[in-house]
Amino acid sequence: MLILLPPSEGKTPATAGAPVDPSSLWLPSLAAARTRVLKKLVALCARGSERSITDSLAVLGLSAGQRDEIARNAALLQAPAGPASEIYTGVLYEALNPGDLSARARTWIEDSAVVFSGLWGAVRLGDRIPAYRCSVGVTLPTVGGLTAHWKKALRPALDQAAAGTPVLDLRSGAYAAMWTPAENAAVVKVLHERIVDGVARRSVVSHFNKATKGRLVRALAVETATPDSVDELVTALRDLKFTVEERPGPAGRARQLEVIVTEL
C-alpha cells in the first residue's frame, strides 16, 4: 500500500548530518529533477541584497517576517539533512508521531508513506532531507511552475511504484495535482460533524482534518495493515473504529471516501 501525504509548512532543521544527496532519496530516477529545483531555489535565495530578498519572499509567497526562510534556503546545499519524519512537523505529523511507534510499525510506515514536496517531488519518511521552504505552488526562474515540473517527472516513476497496490490519498489539493493515482485508489476527505439545532452539520475544519489523517495513518501503522484492495482498506479503517462513508465519484478514477469526526 502507498499512503500519500502532504508536507508541512513547519519544519524542524536537523542539527547534524551530511547534506542531502538527491540521488539517495526514494525514486532515484528523480535525482536530476530534484537537483534542478534545488539549485534554482538556492540561487534565488542566495543573492543577498535587500531587493533580492524582497523578490525572493514574493516568489515563495512569504511575508517580510519570514525572511529567515530565505537564508535557510540559500544554505540548502550545505545544510545538515535528517530523516523526513523528524523534519516535517505540524498537526498531521504530531498526530502521526512516528518517533513513538514500535520498530515494526516504524518500518511499515517508512515502507508505505510518501510525502509530496515542491522541492523533492516525493520522499519517504526515512529519507534524509534538510529543512526548507518551497511550496508546490511556486514558480521558479527557468524551471517554471513546480506543479507542472513534478507532474511530468513523477508520473512514470509513481505509476510504476503504485502498480498492483492500493493507494490511500490524504494530500491537500495543491499536492494532489502533482500525480493522479489509478483506479485502485481512495481519496480521503475528513468532515467534522456537529449538531446544530438538532440537525447534524458537516464541514471541513483544518485542525480536525490534519489531526484525523495523522491518527488514521498511525492506526494503520500500529496494525501493520496489508490491504490488497480499496475494499480491504475501507474494512481495515472501519475495524479501527473510523467512521467511513463512500461518495460516488467519476468512473475509472479514485474512490471518494469521507471520514467523519463527530464533536462530542
Coordinates of C-alpha atoms in Angstrom, one line a residue, residues 96-233:
L96 CA 1.2 10.6 13.5
N97 CA 4.1 10.8 15.9
P98 CA 6.3 8.3 14.0
G99 CA 9.1 8.6 16.6
D100 CA 6.9 7.0 19.2
L101 CA 6.0 3.9 17.1
S102 CA 7.4 0.4 17.6
A103 CA 10.2 -0.7 15.3
R104 CA 7.8 -2.9 13.4
A105 CA 5.3 0.0 12.9
R106 CA 8.1 2.4 12.0
T107 CA 9.3 0.1 9.3
W108 CA 5.8 -0.3 8.0
I109 CA 5.3 3.5 7.8
E110 CA 8.6 4.1 6.1
D111 CA 7.7 1.5 3.5
S112 CA 4.2 2.8 2.9
A113 CA 4.1 6.6 3.4
V114 CA 5.1 9.0 0.7
V115 CA 5.3 12.8 1.3
F116 CA 4.8 15.1 -1.7
S117 CA 7.0 18.1 -1.8
G118 CA 7.5 21.2 -4.0
L119 CA 11.3 20.8 -3.7
W120 CA 11.8 17.0 -3.7
G121 CA 8.8 15.7 -5.6
A122 CA 8.1 12.7 -3.4
V123 CA 10.1 11.3 -0.5
R124 CA 9.8 8.5 2.1
L125 CA 9.7 9.4 5.8
G126 CA 13.1 7.7 6.2
D127 CA 14.8 9.8 3.5
R128 CA 17.3 12.4 4.8
I129 CA 16.5 16.0 3.8
P130 CA 17.2 19.4 5.2
A131 CA 14.5 21.9 6.4
Y132 CA 13.4 24.1 3.5
R133 CA 10.6 26.4 2.4
C134 CA 9.2 25.9 -1.1
S135 CA 5.5 25.0 -1.8
V136 CA 4.4 23.3 -4.9
G137 CA 2.6 26.5 -5.9
V138 CA 5.8 28.3 -6.5
T139 CA 7.1 29.3 -10.0
L140 CA 10.9 29.3 -10.1
P141 CA 13.1 31.1 -12.7
T142 CA 13.7 28.8 -15.8
V143 CA 12.1 25.9 -14.0
G144 CA 8.6 27.3 -14.2
G145 CA 5.6 26.2 -12.2
L146 CA 6.6 23.4 -9.8
T147 CA 3.2 21.6 -10.3
A148 CA 3.9 21.2 -14.0
H149 CA 7.5 20.3 -13.4
W150 CA 6.6 17.5 -11.0
K151 CA 3.7 16.2 -12.9
K152 CA 6.0 15.4 -15.8
A153 CA 8.7 13.9 -13.7
L154 CA 6.6 11.9 -11.2
R155 CA 4.1 10.2 -13.5
P156 CA 6.3 7.4 -14.9
A157 CA 8.1 6.8 -11.5
L158 CA 4.9 6.7 -9.4
D159 CA 2.8 4.8 -11.9
Q160 CA 5.4 2.0 -11.6
A161 CA 5.7 2.3 -7.8
A162 CA 1.9 2.1 -7.4
A163 CA 1.3 -0.8 -9.8
G164 CA -0.6 -3.6 -8.1
T165 CA -1.1 -2.0 -4.7
P166 CA -3.9 0.2 -3.2
V167 CA -3.2 3.9 -2.8
L168 CA -4.6 5.9 0.1
D169 CA -4.5 9.6 -0.9
L170 CA -4.5 12.1 2.0
R171 CA -3.0 15.0 0.2
S172 CA -4.3 18.6 0.0
G173 CA -5.4 20.0 -3.3
A174 CA -2.2 21.6 -4.5
Y175 CA -0.2 18.5 -3.8
A176 CA -2.8 16.2 -5.2
A177 CA -2.3 17.9 -8.6
M178 CA 1.3 16.6 -8.8
W179 CA 0.2 13.0 -9.6
T180 CA -3.1 11.2 -10.0
P181 CA -3.3 7.6 -8.9
A182 CA -5.2 5.0 -11.0
E183 CA -8.4 3.1 -10.1
N184 CA -7.1 1.1 -7.2
A185 CA -7.0 4.3 -5.0
A186 CA -9.1 6.1 -2.5
V187 CA -9.1 9.9 -1.8
V188 CA -10.0 10.7 1.8
K189 CA -11.9 13.8 2.9
V190 CA -12.3 14.4 6.6
L191 CA -15.6 16.0 7.8
H192 CA -16.3 17.5 11.2
E193 CA -19.8 16.7 12.3
R194 CA -21.6 18.7 15.0
I195 CA -25.3 19.1 16.0
V196 CA -26.8 22.5 15.4
D197 CA -30.4 23.0 16.5
G198 CA -30.9 19.2 16.4
V199 CA -29.5 18.9 12.9
A200 CA -26.2 17.2 12.0
R201 CA -24.0 19.5 10.0
R202 CA -20.7 18.5 8.4
S203 CA -17.9 20.8 7.3
V204 CA -14.1 20.7 6.7
V205 CA -12.2 22.0 9.7
S206 CA -8.4 22.3 9.1
H207 CA -7.3 21.1 12.5
F208 CA -9.6 18.1 12.6
N209 CA -8.7 17.3 9.0
K210 CA -5.0 17.2 9.6
A211 CA -5.1 15.6 13.1
T212 CA -7.5 12.8 11.9
K213 CA -5.3 12.0 8.9
G214 CA -2.3 11.7 11.2
R215 CA -4.2 9.4 13.6
L216 CA -5.6 7.3 10.7
V217 CA -2.1 6.6 9.3
R218 CA -0.8 5.9 12.8
A219 CA -3.6 3.4 13.5
L220 CA -2.8 1.6 10.2
A221 CA 0.9 1.5 11.1
V222 CA 0.3 0.1 14.6
E223 CA -1.8 -2.7 12.9
T224 CA 0.8 -3.0 10.1
A225 CA -2.2 -3.3 7.8
T226 CA -1.7 -5.1 4.5
P227 CA -4.8 -4.5 2.4
D228 CA -4.7 -5.7 -1.2
S229 CA -7.6 -3.5 -2.4
V230 CA -9.5 -0.4 -1.6
D231 CA -12.4 -2.6 -0.3
E232 CA -10.0 -4.2 2.2
L233 CA -8.6 -0.8 3.1

